[in-house]
């Protein structure tokens, strides 16, 4: 049975208590931490940058994923690698030289990921499938936490899993946006194995550890 993994997004965390929040998510069984970097250009919101990645690196030994929701991500790969990111995820929509960018991430010794927005077809990844360590299917339009899961993205997960099973079985499918106890199972059954969750974890009434545990419990029923 494929194992589901939770990647809490600190976007929804209490930044006054970021270290505690990360520790709680880790205690609950988080597999990795996702850092949602937003520039206010690619997405209509500004979040945080290198200093928060560096701080998160100091707060946990879990792998860190830098999800770059920014234009010209190729300009910042070394910065995020040096700040502590283990995986760097760029958006296909702002990467006309995606093959070169993915190679550049690997040359930095990091895992290479690409994200596609709800309106971007899986086919846009067809020429770089073998280069990917992770493919992120956005299940909301990026820019904000707390949005509703878009069920119309499920077919993309199934389609991508089929292609990966043939051409790059080791590549993980990650989903991000509106993942909670009501939506995670459908994404898992469609073929995703890594689940980014911000609100469902850091907005959980009993705290982040319970938020992670609740999601894992549903996955491993
Ligand atoms: C893009 C961000 C959010 C965040 C998760 O908008 O990437 O999707 O990580 O947000 P929640 O889990 O709160 O929907």
Coordinates of C-alpha atoms and ligand atoms in Angstrom, one line a residue:
X1 CA 0.0 0.0 0.0
X2 CA 1.4 3.4 -0.9
X3 CA 2.3 5.6 2.1
X4 CA 0.8 9.1 2.2
X5 CA 3.0 11.9 3.6
X6 CA 2.0 15.2 5.0
X7 CA 3.9 18.4 4.1
X8 CA 2.5 21.2 6.4
X9 CA 2.7 24.6 4.8
X10 CA 3.9 27.2 7.3
X11 CA 1.9 29.9 5.4
X12 CA -1.0 29.1 7.9
X13 CA 1.2 29.0 11.0
X14 CA 1.4 31.5 13.8
X15 CA 4.6 33.3 12.9
X16 CA 5.0 34.6 16.4
X17 CA 5.4 30.9 17.4
X18 CA 6.9 29.5 14.3
X19 CA 9.4 27.2 16.0
X20 CA 6.7 25.7 18.3
X21 CA 4.3 25.3 15.4
X22 CA 6.9 23.4 13.3
X23 CA 7.8 21.2 16.3
X24 CA 4.1 20.4 16.8
X25 CA 3.7 19.4 13.2
X26 CA 6.7 17.3 13.4
X27 CA 5.5 15.6 16.6
X28 CA 2.2 14.8 14.7
X29 CA 4.1 12.9 12.0
X30 CA 4.8 15.5 9.3
X31 CA 7.2 14.1 6.7
X32 CA 8.5 17.4 5.5
X33 CA 7.8 21.2 5.8
X34 CA 6.6 23.3 2.8
X35 CA 7.6 26.9 2.5
X36 CA 5.2 28.9 0.3
X37 CA 7.3 31.7 -1.2
X38 CA 5.2 34.3 -3.0
X39 CA 6.4 37.5 -4.8
X40 CA 3.1 39.4 -5.4
X41 CA 3.8 39.1 -9.2
X42 CA 3.2 35.5 -10.2
X43 CA 0.6 35.3 -7.5
X44 CA -1.5 38.2 -6.0
X45 CA 0.1 37.9 -2.6
X46 CA 3.4 38.4 -0.9
X47 CA 4.5 35.9 1.8
X48 CA 8.1 35.5 2.9
X49 CA 11.6 34.8 1.6
X50 CA 15.1 33.6 2.5
X51 CA 15.1 34.6 6.2
X52 CA 12.1 32.4 6.9
X53 CA 13.6 29.5 5.1
X54 CA 16.8 29.9 7.2
X55 CA 14.8 30.1 10.4
X56 CA 12.8 27.0 9.5
X57 CA 16.0 25.2 8.7
X58 CA 17.1 25.9 12.3
X59 CA 13.8 24.8 13.7
X60 CA 13.7 21.3 12.3
X61 CA 15.7 18.4 10.7
X62 CA 12.7 17.5 8.5
X63 CA 13.3 18.0 4.8
X64 CA 12.2 21.5 3.5
X65 CA 10.4 22.1 0.3
X66 CA 10.6 25.6 -1.2
X67 CA 7.5 26.2 -3.3
X68 CA 8.5 29.2 -5.4
X69 CA 5.4 31.0 -6.5
X70 CA 7.6 33.7 -8.0
X71 CA 8.6 34.9 -11.5
X72 CA 12.1 34.1 -12.7
X73 CA 12.6 31.4 -10.1
X74 CA 15.9 30.4 -11.9
X75 CA 17.5 33.6 -10.4
X76 CA 17.1 32.4 -6.8
X77 CA 17.9 28.7 -6.9
X78 CA 21.2 28.9 -5.2
X79 CA 19.8 31.3 -2.6
X80 CA 17.1 28.8 -1.5
X81 CA 19.5 25.9 -1.7
X82 CA 21.9 27.7 0.6
X83 CA 19.1 28.8 2.9
X84 CA 18.3 25.1 3.6
X85 CA 15.8 23.9 1.0
X86 CA 16.1 20.2 0.2
X87 CA 13.6 20.4 -2.7
X88 CA 13.0 23.4 -4.9
X89 CA 9.7 23.6 -6.7
X90 CA 9.2 26.0 -9.6
X91 CA 6.1 26.8 -11.5
X92 CA 5.9 25.6 -15.1
X93 CA 3.9 28.7 -16.0
X94 CA 6.9 31.0 -15.4
X95 CA 9.7 28.7 -16.6
X96 CA 10.2 29.0 -20.3
X97 CA 13.6 27.3 -19.8
X98 CA 12.2 24.6 -17.5
X99 CA 14.6 21.9 -18.7
X100 CA 17.6 24.2 -17.9
X101 CA 16.1 25.2 -14.5
X102 CA 15.5 21.6 -13.4
X103 CA 19.1 20.7 -14.3
X104 CA 20.3 23.7 -12.4
X105 CA 18.4 22.6 -9.3
X106 CA 19.9 19.1 -9.5
X107 CA 23.4 20.6 -10.0
X108 CA 22.9 22.3 -6.7
X109 CA 22.4 18.8 -5.2
X110 CA 18.7 19.4 -4.5
X111 CA 15.5 17.6 -5.5
X112 CA 13.8 19.2 -8.5
X113 CA 10.0 19.8 -8.5
X114 CA 7.6 21.5 -10.8
X115 CA 4.2 22.8 -10.0
X116 CA 1.2 23.3 -12.4
X117 CA -1.8 25.5 -11.8
X118 CA -5.3 24.2 -12.1
X119 CA -5.6 25.6 -15.7
X120 CA -2.2 24.1 -16.8
X121 CA -2.5 20.7 -18.6
X122 CA -0.3 17.8 -17.4
X123 CA 0.9 17.7 -21.0
X124 CA 3.0 20.8 -20.3
X125 CA 5.3 18.5 -18.3
X126 CA 5.7 15.8 -21.0
X127 CA 9.2 16.9 -22.1
X128 CA 10.7 17.0 -18.6
X129 CA 9.0 14.0 -16.9
X130 CA 12.2 12.0 -16.5
X131 CA 13.9 15.0 -14.8
X132 CA 11.4 15.3 -12.0
X133 CA 11.7 14.2 -8.4
X134 CA 8.3 15.7 -7.6
X135 CA 5.3 17.0 -9.5
X136 CA 3.0 19.3 -7.7
X137 CA -0.6 19.5 -8.9
X138 CA -2.1 22.7 -7.5
X139 CA -5.6 21.9 -6.2
X140 CA -6.4 25.6 -5.8
X141 CA -5.3 28.7 -7.7
X142 CA -2.1 29.7 -5.9
X143 CA -1.6 32.7 -3.7
X144 CA -3.6 32.1 -0.6
X145 CA -4.2 29.5 2.1
X146 CA -7.7 28.5 3.2
X147 CA -9.2 28.1 -0.3
X148 CA -11.6 25.4 -1.4
X149 CA -10.2 22.3 -3.1
X150 CA -11.0 22.2 -6.9
X151 CA -12.3 18.7 -7.6
X152 CA -11.7 19.2 -11.3
X153 CA -8.0 18.7 -10.7
X154 CA -8.4 15.1 -9.7
X155 CA -8.3 13.8 -13.3
X156 CA -4.9 15.5 -13.7
X157 CA -3.5 13.5 -10.8
X158 CA -4.8 10.3 -12.3
X159 CA -3.4 11.3 -15.7
X160 CA 0.0 12.3 -14.3
X161 CA 0.3 9.0 -12.2
X162 CA -0.3 7.0 -15.4
X163 CA 2.5 8.9 -17.2
X164 CA 4.8 8.6 -14.2
X165 CA 4.2 4.9 -13.7
X166 CA 5.5 4.4 -17.3
X167 CA 8.3 7.0 -17.5
X168 CA 9.4 7.9 -13.9
X169 CA 7.8 5.8 -11.2
X170 CA 10.0 7.3 -8.5
X171 CA 8.6 10.8 -9.0
X172 CA 6.2 11.8 -6.2
X173 CA 2.9 13.5 -6.9
X174 CA 2.2 16.2 -4.4
X175 CA -1.1 18.2 -4.1
X176 CA -1.5 21.6 -2.5
X177 CA -4.5 23.6 -1.6
X178 CA -7.7 22.9 0.2
X179 CA -6.4 19.6 1.5
X180 CA -8.2 18.6 4.7
X181 CA -10.0 15.6 6.2
X182 CA -12.8 15.9 3.7
X183 CA -10.6 16.1 0.5
X184 CA -7.4 14.2 1.2
X185 CA -8.7 10.7 0.5
X186 CA -9.9 11.6 -3.0
X187 CA -6.5 13.0 -3.9
X188 CA -4.8 9.9 -2.5
X189 CA -7.1 7.6 -4.4
X190 CA -6.3 9.5 -7.6
X191 CA -2.6 8.9 -7.1
X192 CA -1.1 11.6 -5.0
X193 CA 1.2 10.6 -2.1
X194 CA 2.4 13.9 -0.7
X195 CA -0.2 16.3 0.8
X196 CA 0.5 20.0 1.5
X197 CA -1.8 21.3 4.2
X198 CA -1.7 24.7 5.8
X199 CA -5.1 25.5 7.3
X200 CA -6.0 21.9 8.1
X201 CA -2.8 21.6 10.2
X202 CA -2.0 25.0 11.7
X203 CA -5.7 26.0 11.9
X204 CA -6.7 22.8 13.7
X205 CA -8.6 23.6 16.9
X206 CA -6.5 21.1 18.9
X207 CA -3.2 22.2 17.4
X208 CA -0.8 21.2 14.6
X209 CA 0.1 17.8 15.9
X210 CA -3.6 16.8 15.9
X211 CA -4.0 18.4 12.5
X212 CA -1.3 16.1 11.0
X213 CA -2.5 13.1 12.9
X214 CA -6.0 13.5 11.7
X215 CA -4.9 13.6 8.0
X216 CA -2.6 10.6 8.4
X217 CA -5.4 8.7 10.1
X218 CA -7.7 9.1 7.1
X219 CA -4.9 8.2 4.6
X220 CA -4.0 5.0 6.5
X221 CA -7.5 3.7 7.2
Ligands
LIG1 C1 -0.9 28.4 -2.5 C2 -0.5 27.9 -1.2 C3 -1.6 27.2 -0.3 C4 -1.0 26.6 0.9 C5 -2.0 25.5 1.5 O1 -2.0 29.1 -2.4 O2 0.5 26.9 -1.6 O3 -2.2 26.3 -1.2 O4 0.1 25.9 0.7 O5 -3.1 26.2 1.8 P1 -4.3 25.5 2.6 O6 -3.9 24.1 3.0 O7 -4.6 26.3 3.8 O8 -5.4 25.4 1.6

